[in-house]
Amino acid sequence: MSLENKEPAPAPSDFIRDIVAAHVAGQKYPRIHTRFPPEPNGYLHIGHAKSICLNFGIAREFGGVCNLRMDDTNPAKEDVEYVDSIIEDVNWLIAGWADDKLGLKEKGKTPETISGDGKRDFFLPATVGQASRLSPFANETARDRRDACPTLEPFYASDYFDQIYDYAEQLIERGKAFVCDLSPADMEFYRGAPDRPGKDSPFRNRTPEENLDLFRRMRDGEFPDGARTLRAKIDMASPNIWLRDPIIYRIKHAEHHHTGAKWKIYPMYDFAHGLSDYIEGVTHSICTLEFEVHRPLYDWILESLGLPRALPKQYEFARLNLSYTLLSKRKLLQLVEEKIVTGWDDPRMPTICGIRRRGVTAEALRNFAYNIGITKFNGLTDVAVLEHAIREDLNKRALRRLAVLRPLKIVITNFPEGKVEELDAVNNPEDESAGKRKIPFTREIFIERDDFQEVPPPKFFRLKPGGEVRLKYAYIIKCVEVIKNSSGEIIELHCTADLDSKTGGATSSRKVKGTIHWVSAAHALDAEVRLYDRLFTEAEPEKDGRDFKSVLNPRSLEVITAKLEPSLKDAKPELRYQFERIGYFTLDKDSNSPKLIFNRTITLKDTWAKESQKG
Ligand code: ATP
Ligand code: MG
């Protein structure tokens, strides 16, 4: 068994892929080039996974490339911790699937220095296939290379600050940008409202020479934060508020995590973004719907510069919203800072690292992202869709093991004391190649407390006084005596086994209605098991402005000590386990030999569906 990624689901089709397919058919571009552009101001979440799968998926399906680019234009909120986590999470999600589509940056070179000679029409980041000149691992697979070089270098918008600055000067020279001295409050006032035109800034008609002089002095740090801005000169009466002379540069005396103390001014996102796309040779700049209203500005900036190469185009799709889940970096940060969860990678978090730690595989996450599709309409995806994708994936790959979460002891009175019988157990009925293992059977075993009821309801097919049940891979047993302590609690059951009822035995075909799991008491390993559940009790935690903290699920984490079959002492973090009849589990990174800690990734069945039917 390995977690090696197999072929993914067939390529989906949607309106963005239709557009790309038409461009490929019409040979509009030499190569399809997308990008995934996170701002490193938080950890990536499952919504970002949708965008990553879309952008890398398109590169994969249409023979293109996709750049991972840090959109790092705001030094105040960004941090290398986030940069590192983004690199790790993207790599994990696309490894073995689309990592050969990753635009690779030649160390020490930015697209600017490569394309700066003006002779090359396209900056084409090297892909693995063409990278022999760059990569010492050229003959190896993308996977080998990834293992050898686990942190691929992403692109940084901040690497283009010189070039973006230069474009700003060009806009000034073309009379399309001006330095404005309005205070933020005045600027707000002059902007107008969606139903009311704005007013021209009194600084709008400065000459290019004056603007250039002021802009250079802004760059050189002569003015304090907020004293001046550089604004695009578009149209203060435009119905689109983003076209009302938007700010494209602001003064910020702040150190940047990637460029250090070099800059005193920083480009605004809208200005840097389209230019970064252009600099990298991006053809399809795919983002979420909230950027639709920015698209005219995106186009205006690129068109106003008279750029020589083909311009990138922006396309928008609906972001992922998931029930029982918050997907806002700000809110996720709040969960972390207020210690509602243990960190960004708490397995209850919808972050990629949290989902990974919970035991979900990259393949399951990609299948989910593929199956939900890409549309233009905002909606709410049922978290059950994600859970279904996780179960389907784990059912295929998980090794079956026996584990008892809430133990009840059984003494099998007709089984000899001290005898250990090794029984065969199947590792994965979905995968014959996973083979078999031995599990020890002895006179004293544990079963699940729930699997015995003294006064059972009708149709209770598990163990009851005088009743019979089959022990998985072992014998049929009959409950002959219930032992209680002085306060009337059941502490132990005495049973007899039909010693001919094992596979191959004379009575093995005898029918009993129920089969339950068990572990040998003498051999069982104690392990901490973390039973994770949804973090919120309501599908829309923030519905009608409610505080999400009022609907936290008090049972989102339960920690118990379970009894595991002995083979689990060799459990590996990269493997997945099904504790039979219970759910899917994975070894947590907090495990520290000999202490075992398992996370429940997901229950076998959807327990929430039952709840909501009851309700
Ligand atoms: P914020 O702007 O609040 O910092 P963000 O989630 O938009 O947060 P970005 O770093 O800008 O964060 O996102 C990177 C890319 O991921 C963007 O292209 C964005 O459109 C996309 N993205 C973000 N959230 C989602 C989501 N829920 N579903 C799909 N794509 C998303
Ligand atoms: Mg954003």
XYZ file of C-alpha atoms and ligand atoms in Angstrom:
647
model
C 0.000 0.000 0.000
C 1.256 3.437 -0.721
C -0.131 6.884 -1.019
C 1.319 7.222 -4.499
C -1.250 9.156 -6.447
C -3.116 7.216 -9.069
C -4.792 8.649 -12.148
C -7.268 11.311 -11.132
C -10.888 11.538 -12.122
C -11.403 12.328 -15.816
C -10.977 15.962 -16.743
C -14.164 17.856 -16.052
C -15.647 20.433 -18.322
C -16.925 23.834 -17.322
C -17.213 27.316 -18.774
C -13.574 28.232 -18.085
C -12.231 25.031 -19.605
C -14.514 25.622 -22.603
C -12.893 29.020 -23.094
C -9.407 27.575 -22.762
C -10.242 24.717 -25.145
C -11.418 27.236 -27.756
C -8.183 29.195 -27.347
C -6.142 26.037 -27.757
C -8.138 25.047 -30.855
C -7.674 28.540 -32.334
C -3.957 28.571 -31.377
C -4.475 31.901 -29.705
C -1.428 31.431 -27.473
C 1.791 29.471 -27.881
C 1.036 27.868 -24.534
C -1.666 28.007 -21.868
C -0.332 29.623 -18.739
C -2.252 29.951 -15.470
C -1.225 30.905 -11.978
C -2.302 30.423 -8.371
C -1.645 33.708 -6.533
C -2.155 33.558 -2.756
C -1.349 36.478 -0.547
C 0.922 35.114 2.199
C -1.210 36.486 5.022
C -2.625 33.179 6.254
C -2.667 29.455 5.664
C -4.355 27.988 2.613
C -7.780 26.438 3.070
C -10.022 24.132 1.099
C -11.368 27.057 -0.936
C -7.834 27.675 -2.138
C -7.607 23.959 -2.927
C -10.456 24.459 -5.387
C -8.528 27.266 -7.071
C -5.257 25.288 -7.065
C -6.955 22.282 -8.654
C -8.580 24.508 -11.255
C -5.414 26.369 -12.217
C -3.035 23.419 -12.099
C -5.736 21.185 -13.552
C -6.069 23.412 -16.618
C -2.296 23.475 -17.072
C -2.328 19.697 -16.777
C -5.180 19.106 -19.187
C -4.065 21.569 -21.853
C -0.313 21.001 -21.809
C 0.382 24.322 -20.123
C 2.123 25.518 -16.999
C 0.929 27.097 -13.795
C 2.896 29.436 -11.576
C 2.643 29.480 -7.825
C 3.018 33.170 -7.085
C 3.044 34.952 -3.775
C 0.930 38.050 -4.243
C 2.945 39.803 -1.616
C 2.239 43.497 -2.003
C 1.181 44.256 1.569
C 4.105 43.897 3.972
C 1.961 44.693 7.009
C 0.032 41.444 7.096
C 2.405 39.036 5.450
C 4.949 36.687 6.893
C 7.452 34.023 5.835
C 5.650 31.523 8.049
C 2.745 31.833 5.631
C 5.013 31.688 2.585
C 6.514 28.419 3.825
C 3.168 26.863 4.621
C 1.777 27.823 1.213
C 4.709 26.195 -0.575
C 4.324 23.042 1.483
C 0.568 22.818 1.031
C 0.545 23.461 -2.716
C 3.286 20.911 -3.228
C 1.430 18.346 -1.183
C -1.796 18.889 -3.077
C -0.334 18.609 -6.584
C 2.499 16.115 -5.996
C 2.511 13.354 -8.559
C -0.456 14.952 -10.287
C 0.492 18.327 -11.686
C 3.850 19.179 -10.145
C 5.420 18.786 -13.567
C 3.189 21.699 -14.599
C 4.690 24.002 -12.037
C 6.390 27.008 -13.568
C 9.886 26.825 -12.122
C 11.930 29.823 -11.323
C 15.573 29.641 -12.144
C 17.369 30.326 -8.914
C 18.549 33.885 -8.664
C 16.728 34.968 -11.800
C 13.420 36.682 -12.040
C 11.340 36.849 -15.203
C 12.545 40.416 -15.499
C 16.188 39.476 -15.882
C 15.330 36.706 -18.277
C 13.002 38.694 -20.501
C 14.596 42.076 -19.930
C 16.693 42.022 -23.075
C 13.526 42.829 -25.005
C 14.358 40.202 -27.606
C 12.277 37.412 -26.186
C 8.629 37.711 -26.776
C 7.554 35.442 -24.008
C 8.952 34.729 -20.667
C 8.500 30.998 -20.442
C 9.313 29.562 -17.064
C 11.060 26.259 -17.447
C 8.933 23.177 -17.011
C 10.361 19.885 -15.962
C 10.303 18.587 -19.509
C 12.398 21.410 -20.879
C 14.396 22.053 -17.791
C 17.498 19.995 -18.485
C 19.483 23.195 -18.614
C 18.175 24.160 -15.220
C 17.568 20.995 -13.371
C 20.175 18.525 -12.217
C 17.315 16.024 -12.013
C 16.245 16.294 -15.639
C 16.041 12.564 -16.284
C 14.043 11.823 -13.226
C 10.313 11.995 -12.813
C 8.665 15.015 -11.313
C 8.100 12.958 -8.199
C 11.778 12.026 -7.816
C 12.747 15.594 -8.314
C 10.222 16.758 -5.791
C 11.567 14.352 -3.213
C 15.083 15.526 -3.897
C 14.096 19.180 -3.872
C 11.064 19.360 -1.621
C 10.676 23.099 -1.637
C 10.230 24.357 -5.133
C 10.743 28.062 -5.357
C 7.589 29.998 -6.017
C 7.399 33.308 -7.840
C 6.985 36.498 -5.848
C 5.154 39.579 -7.063
C 7.653 41.488 -4.913
C 10.447 40.289 -7.210
C 8.851 42.475 -9.860
C 8.710 45.654 -7.766
C 11.405 47.339 -9.868
C 9.596 46.537 -13.059
C 6.202 47.470 -11.656
C 7.668 50.754 -10.468
C 8.947 51.320 -13.954
C 5.486 50.702 -15.408
C 4.104 53.277 -12.974
C 6.577 55.860 -14.296
C 5.486 54.965 -17.827
C 1.870 55.638 -16.901
C 2.887 59.009 -15.479
C 4.787 59.837 -18.654
C 1.731 58.930 -20.695
C -0.361 61.297 -18.581
C -2.319 58.360 -17.158
C -1.293 58.594 -13.520
C -0.827 61.424 -11.061
C 0.431 62.022 -7.546
C -2.424 63.018 -5.269
C -2.102 64.793 -1.919
C -5.657 64.233 -0.718
C -5.932 62.783 2.760
C -7.648 59.380 3.030
C -10.792 61.085 4.387
C -10.922 63.602 1.533
C -10.247 60.901 -0.973
C -13.231 58.997 0.384
C -15.374 62.095 -0.007
C -14.199 62.784 -3.552
C -14.847 59.189 -4.585
C -18.630 59.563 -4.535
C -20.894 56.546 -4.235
C -22.153 53.853 -6.605
C -25.184 56.007 -7.462
C -23.364 59.351 -7.355
C -20.374 60.350 -9.482
C -17.142 61.317 -7.786
C -15.233 64.571 -8.102
C -11.853 65.155 -9.698
C -8.976 65.519 -7.274
C -7.526 69.052 -7.261
C -4.132 67.399 -7.989
C -5.358 65.588 -11.060
C -3.873 68.005 -13.551
C -0.297 68.034 -12.372
C 2.154 67.795 -15.244
C 3.953 64.524 -15.941
C 7.218 66.218 -14.893
C 5.811 67.273 -11.534
C 4.246 63.851 -11.010
C 7.468 62.086 -11.877
C 9.428 64.247 -9.468
C 6.951 63.672 -6.629
C 6.682 59.955 -7.323
C 10.465 59.553 -7.222
C 10.590 61.420 -3.950
C 7.860 59.131 -2.624
C 10.046 56.197 -3.633
C 13.074 57.760 -1.946
C 11.240 57.935 1.358
C 10.867 61.698 1.559
C 7.217 61.672 2.710
C 5.510 59.982 5.616
C 2.950 57.174 5.282
C -0.334 58.370 3.826
C 0.959 61.799 2.762
C 0.605 61.101 -0.943
C -0.531 58.391 -3.323
C -0.081 57.624 -6.971
C -3.438 57.310 -8.698
C -4.474 56.075 -12.103
C -6.192 58.825 -14.089
C -9.318 57.144 -15.393
C -12.798 58.526 -14.814
C -14.301 59.933 -11.610
C -17.795 59.652 -13.113
C -17.519 55.976 -14.008
C -20.373 53.821 -12.678
C -17.650 51.339 -11.753
C -16.162 52.705 -8.551
C -12.883 50.853 -9.181
C -12.296 53.076 -12.202
C -12.594 56.310 -10.224
C -8.910 57.175 -10.260
C -7.901 54.212 -8.060
C -4.750 54.342 -5.974
C -1.971 52.317 -7.540
C 0.898 53.113 -5.149
C 0.956 54.013 -1.470
C 3.676 55.130 0.890
C 4.494 52.543 3.516
C 7.684 52.716 5.524
C 7.611 49.032 6.339
C 10.006 46.127 5.998
C 8.892 43.474 3.580
C 9.426 39.777 4.290
C 10.917 39.253 0.851
C 12.424 42.600 -0.228
C 13.569 43.820 3.185
C 13.898 47.582 3.734
C 14.361 48.462 0.084
C 10.926 49.949 -0.584
C 9.093 52.844 1.025
C 6.248 52.633 -1.430
C 4.242 49.551 -2.361
C 1.976 48.912 -5.356
C -1.693 48.210 -4.701
C -2.904 44.705 -5.376
C -4.882 45.671 -8.478
C -1.871 47.344 -10.051
C 0.648 44.642 -9.191
C -1.574 41.713 -10.006
C -2.228 42.188 -13.702
C 1.337 43.337 -14.307
C 2.700 40.275 -12.518
C 0.484 38.140 -14.744
C 1.867 39.919 -17.782
C 5.481 39.682 -16.661
C 5.141 35.946 -16.152
C 3.453 35.364 -19.502
C 0.177 34.266 -17.943
C -2.585 33.816 -20.497
C -5.587 33.000 -18.295
C -5.795 34.828 -14.982
C -8.492 32.938 -13.103
C -9.931 34.330 -9.893
C -13.086 34.393 -7.810
C -16.223 36.405 -8.609
C -15.512 39.306 -6.280
C -12.845 40.395 -8.774
C -15.302 40.684 -11.632
C -15.791 44.389 -10.902
C -12.002 44.846 -10.933
C -11.670 43.402 -14.418
C -12.110 46.752 -16.251
C -9.251 48.122 -14.154
C -7.136 45.032 -14.822
C -7.629 45.598 -18.551
C -7.179 49.376 -18.354
C -3.784 49.095 -16.688
C -2.434 46.622 -19.217
C -3.923 48.416 -22.212
C -2.691 51.828 -21.087
C 0.934 50.765 -21.141
C 1.109 49.794 -24.830
C 2.768 46.506 -23.921
C 4.355 44.501 -26.736
C 3.280 40.983 -25.803
C -0.153 39.316 -25.699
C -2.071 40.485 -22.651
C -3.440 38.112 -20.026
C -7.207 37.960 -19.591
C -9.074 37.618 -16.339
C -11.877 35.054 -15.828
C -13.972 34.697 -12.697
C -15.664 31.714 -11.033
C -17.690 31.225 -7.860
C -15.667 30.639 -4.708
C -16.219 27.556 -2.614
C -18.493 27.925 0.385
C -18.837 24.794 2.470
C -21.500 24.014 5.051
C -20.440 23.657 8.721
C -17.208 25.427 7.753
C -15.694 28.910 7.835
C -13.534 29.856 4.870
C -12.102 33.239 5.628
C -8.475 33.692 6.531
C -9.440 36.339 9.034
C -11.896 34.066 10.845
C -9.497 31.152 10.756
C -6.849 33.371 12.295
C -9.346 34.240 15.015
C -9.929 30.534 15.757
C -6.177 30.111 16.135
C -5.503 33.266 18.138
C -8.366 32.672 20.544
C -7.188 29.090 20.960
C -10.542 27.647 19.954
C -8.411 25.195 17.994
C -4.823 24.131 18.706
C -3.303 25.796 15.631
C -3.593 26.260 11.873
C -3.126 22.521 11.428
C -5.684 21.454 14.014
C -7.467 18.574 12.276
C -10.793 20.386 12.694
C -9.574 23.329 10.613
C -10.533 23.576 6.929
C -6.930 24.518 6.172
C -5.042 22.273 3.791
C -2.575 21.416 6.572
C -5.419 20.658 8.997
C -7.171 18.462 6.470
C -3.878 16.685 5.764
C -3.214 16.104 9.443
C -6.716 14.760 9.840
C -5.709 11.995 7.411
C -7.354 13.114 4.184
C -5.242 12.334 1.132
C -4.367 14.823 -1.579
C -6.165 12.611 -4.063
C -9.410 12.772 -2.107
C -9.165 16.539 -1.904
C -8.497 16.825 -5.619
C -11.392 14.523 -6.443
C -13.631 16.694 -4.316
C -12.409 19.846 -6.047
C -12.971 18.263 -9.449
C -16.402 16.904 -8.677
C -17.954 20.076 -7.310
C -17.414 21.798 -10.640
C -16.790 25.406 -11.586
C -19.679 27.832 -12.021
C -20.492 31.515 -12.039
C -23.019 31.288 -9.193
C -22.215 31.508 -5.525
C -23.737 28.679 -3.542
C -23.187 26.508 -0.510
C -21.613 23.093 -1.021
C -22.753 20.460 1.463
C -19.814 19.260 3.552
C -21.276 15.770 3.087
C -19.938 15.947 -0.488
C -16.425 16.350 0.881
C -16.987 13.605 3.426
C -18.216 11.285 0.696
C -15.055 11.907 -1.354
C -12.945 11.166 1.730
C -14.760 7.911 2.504
C -14.563 6.744 -1.093
C -10.834 7.333 -1.205
C -10.093 5.795 2.188
C -12.264 2.770 1.509
C -9.944 1.953 -1.390
C -6.667 2.440 0.392
C -7.164 1.949 4.126
C -5.706 -1.089 5.873
C -8.326 -2.798 8.019
C -7.460 -3.182 11.674
C -9.289 -4.150 14.842
C -9.540 -1.544 17.574
C -11.897 -1.121 20.487
C -12.635 2.442 21.480
C -14.686 1.840 24.643
C -13.640 -1.545 25.962
C -15.730 -4.152 27.782
C -13.877 -7.235 28.936
C -14.984 -10.739 27.999
C -13.683 -14.002 29.459
C -14.171 -16.972 27.174
C -14.511 -19.622 29.810
C -13.951 -22.650 27.568
C -10.788 -21.276 25.958
C -7.615 -22.471 27.703
C -5.754 -20.005 29.872
C -2.373 -19.012 28.455
C -3.180 -20.239 24.929
C -2.543 -17.819 22.067
C -4.094 -18.657 18.733
C -2.904 -16.762 15.656
C -5.786 -16.031 13.296
C -5.679 -14.790 9.713
C -7.155 -11.392 9.013
C -7.572 -9.679 5.638
C -5.794 -6.329 5.287
C -8.071 -4.806 2.684
C -11.010 -6.530 1.024
C -10.880 -3.812 -1.687
C -7.272 -4.637 -2.538
C -6.121 -8.240 -2.576
C -2.488 -7.217 -2.932
C -2.613 -5.768 0.585
C -2.440 -9.375 1.848
C -3.178 -10.802 5.277
C -1.856 -10.547 8.796
C -2.052 -12.560 12.003
C -4.022 -11.440 15.007
C -3.749 -13.154 18.383
C -6.825 -14.664 20.046
C -6.829 -15.451 23.786
C -9.181 -16.275 26.631
C -9.661 -12.627 27.591
C -10.655 -10.110 24.980
C -12.180 -6.648 24.734
C -15.260 -5.799 22.761
C -16.983 -2.463 22.262
C -19.249 -1.577 25.178
C -21.984 -0.639 22.711
C -21.911 -4.121 21.238
C -23.492 -5.572 24.379
C -26.901 -4.672 25.735
C -28.413 -6.304 28.769
C -31.930 -5.302 27.769
C -31.631 -4.991 24.010
C -34.146 -3.302 21.763
C -35.798 -5.423 19.051
C -33.501 -6.271 16.120
C -30.375 -5.849 18.234
C -28.098 -8.327 16.472
C -25.073 -7.925 18.643
C -24.362 -9.532 22.013
C -27.046 -9.945 24.669
C -27.540 -12.290 27.621
C -27.967 -15.809 26.231
C -27.394 -14.504 22.693
C -24.760 -15.357 20.118
C -22.530 -13.217 17.938
C -19.563 -13.875 15.677
C -16.199 -12.391 16.541
C -14.637 -11.116 13.337
C -12.044 -13.585 11.958
C -12.692 -15.860 14.991
C -15.399 -17.830 16.782
C -19.083 -17.552 17.506
C -19.503 -16.771 21.193
C -22.488 -16.944 23.517
C -22.981 -14.708 26.544
C -23.606 -16.863 29.609
C -23.051 -14.484 32.523
C -23.013 -10.740 33.139
C -20.682 -9.661 35.962
C -21.426 -6.378 37.747
C -19.717 -4.390 40.452
C -21.341 -3.322 43.695
C -22.883 -0.264 42.044
C -24.517 -2.384 39.384
C -22.240 -1.474 36.471
C -21.318 -4.184 34.060
C -17.602 -4.868 34.357
C -17.182 -8.128 32.508
C -19.022 -10.796 30.528
C -18.472 -14.508 30.644
C -18.979 -16.228 27.339
C -18.421 -19.617 25.779
C -17.072 -20.036 22.266
C -18.181 -22.580 19.668
C -14.650 -23.779 19.022
C -15.601 -25.372 15.690
C -17.058 -22.198 14.241
C -13.850 -20.608 12.949
C -13.311 -20.436 9.158
C -12.779 -24.017 7.961
C -14.291 -25.504 11.139
C -17.238 -27.947 11.265
C -19.767 -25.281 12.291
C -18.193 -22.355 10.464
C -21.207 -21.929 8.209
C -23.605 -21.656 11.118
C -25.564 -18.431 10.742
C -25.597 -15.800 13.459
C -26.973 -12.375 12.724
C -24.181 -10.153 14.015
C -20.387 -9.876 13.686
C -18.419 -7.687 16.056
C -14.783 -6.660 16.419
C -12.520 -7.407 19.364
C -8.902 -7.386 20.526
C -6.969 -9.754 22.763
C -6.691 -8.198 26.216
C -3.170 -9.451 26.805
C -1.910 -8.126 23.471
C -3.873 -4.904 23.113
C -1.951 -1.662 22.739
C -3.217 1.383 24.558
C -3.420 4.379 22.276
C -4.719 7.888 22.486
C -7.454 8.320 19.925
C -8.696 11.760 18.967
C -12.250 11.633 17.734
C -12.755 14.678 15.573
C -16.076 15.940 14.382
C -17.404 19.052 12.672
C -16.397 22.284 14.352
C -19.853 23.866 14.144
C -23.324 22.567 14.869
C -24.975 24.750 12.246
C -24.595 24.506 8.485
C -24.078 28.262 8.199
C -22.149 29.317 11.297
C -22.523 33.013 10.527
C -26.081 32.996 9.247
C -27.936 36.288 9.806
C -24.901 37.900 11.390
C -24.707 35.380 14.251
C -21.365 35.024 16.061
C -19.857 31.730 14.961
C -18.652 31.169 18.506
C -22.251 30.644 19.602
C -22.532 27.539 17.422
C -19.250 25.775 18.143
C -19.723 22.028 18.428
C -18.810 21.090 22.029
C -18.115 17.564 20.789
C -15.792 18.480 17.943
C -12.990 16.675 19.764
C -13.188 13.798 22.199
C -9.987 12.167 23.391
C -10.125 8.564 24.545
C -7.757 5.709 25.278
C -8.495 2.815 22.978
C -7.315 -0.795 22.753
C -5.681 -1.631 19.443
C -4.602 -4.880 17.837
C -0.842 -5.322 18.273
C 0.134 -4.932 14.605
C -0.643 -1.220 14.928
C 2.541 -0.680 16.882
C 4.181 -0.393 13.451
C 1.612 2.069 12.124
C 3.043 4.554 9.646
C 1.985 8.151 9.267
C 1.761 7.861 5.494
C -0.685 4.938 5.697
C -4.404 5.043 6.347
C -6.311 2.660 8.589
C -9.877 1.592 8.899
C -10.717 0.511 12.419
C -13.334 -2.011 11.419
C -16.920 -0.968 12.029
C -15.762 2.403 13.420
C -14.113 4.688 10.943
C -10.921 5.822 9.248
C -7.873 6.766 11.268
C -4.373 8.023 10.753
C -1.323 8.308 12.958
C -0.909 11.843 14.285
C 2.385 13.715 14.138
C 2.295 14.003 17.951
C 2.848 10.225 18.161
C 6.113 9.465 19.718
C 7.186 5.856 20.053
C 5.984 3.996 22.036
C 3.082 6.409 22.529
C 0.595 6.066 19.720
C -1.858 8.796 18.831
C -4.482 8.311 16.153
C -6.769 10.900 14.594
C -10.182 9.922 13.402
C -10.381 11.227 9.864
C -14.016 10.319 9.479
C -16.634 7.870 10.677
C -17.592 4.975 8.417
C -21.094 6.291 7.933
C -22.566 9.735 7.866
C -23.844 10.135 11.418
C -24.976 13.713 10.746
C -27.457 12.644 8.069
C -29.212 10.476 10.696
C -29.218 13.388 13.139
C -30.824 15.745 10.675
C -33.498 13.159 9.795
C -34.306 12.837 13.490
C -34.453 16.593 13.857
P -8.145 37.452 1.582
O -8.318 38.195 0.289
O -9.233 37.633 2.580
O -6.803 37.537 2.166
P -8.445 35.090 -0.015
O -9.000 33.814 0.535
O -9.102 35.759 -1.132
O -8.335 35.957 1.256
P -5.980 34.976 -1.530
O -4.651 34.680 -0.995
O -6.196 36.260 -2.204
O -6.942 34.821 -0.317
O -6.468 33.787 -2.451
C -5.666 33.221 -3.448
C -6.519 32.709 -4.566
O -7.449 31.758 -4.071
C -7.329 33.816 -5.200
O -7.236 33.686 -6.595
C -8.717 33.576 -4.735
O -9.636 33.983 -5.705
C -8.747 32.074 -4.495
N -9.694 31.729 -3.429
C -9.738 32.248 -2.191
N -10.774 31.751 -1.487
C -11.405 30.876 -2.318
C -12.553 30.026 -2.200
N -13.270 29.980 -1.071
N -12.904 29.280 -3.261
C -12.184 29.314 -4.392
N -11.096 30.080 -4.576
C -10.702 30.849 -3.566
Mg -8.146 37.634 -1.899
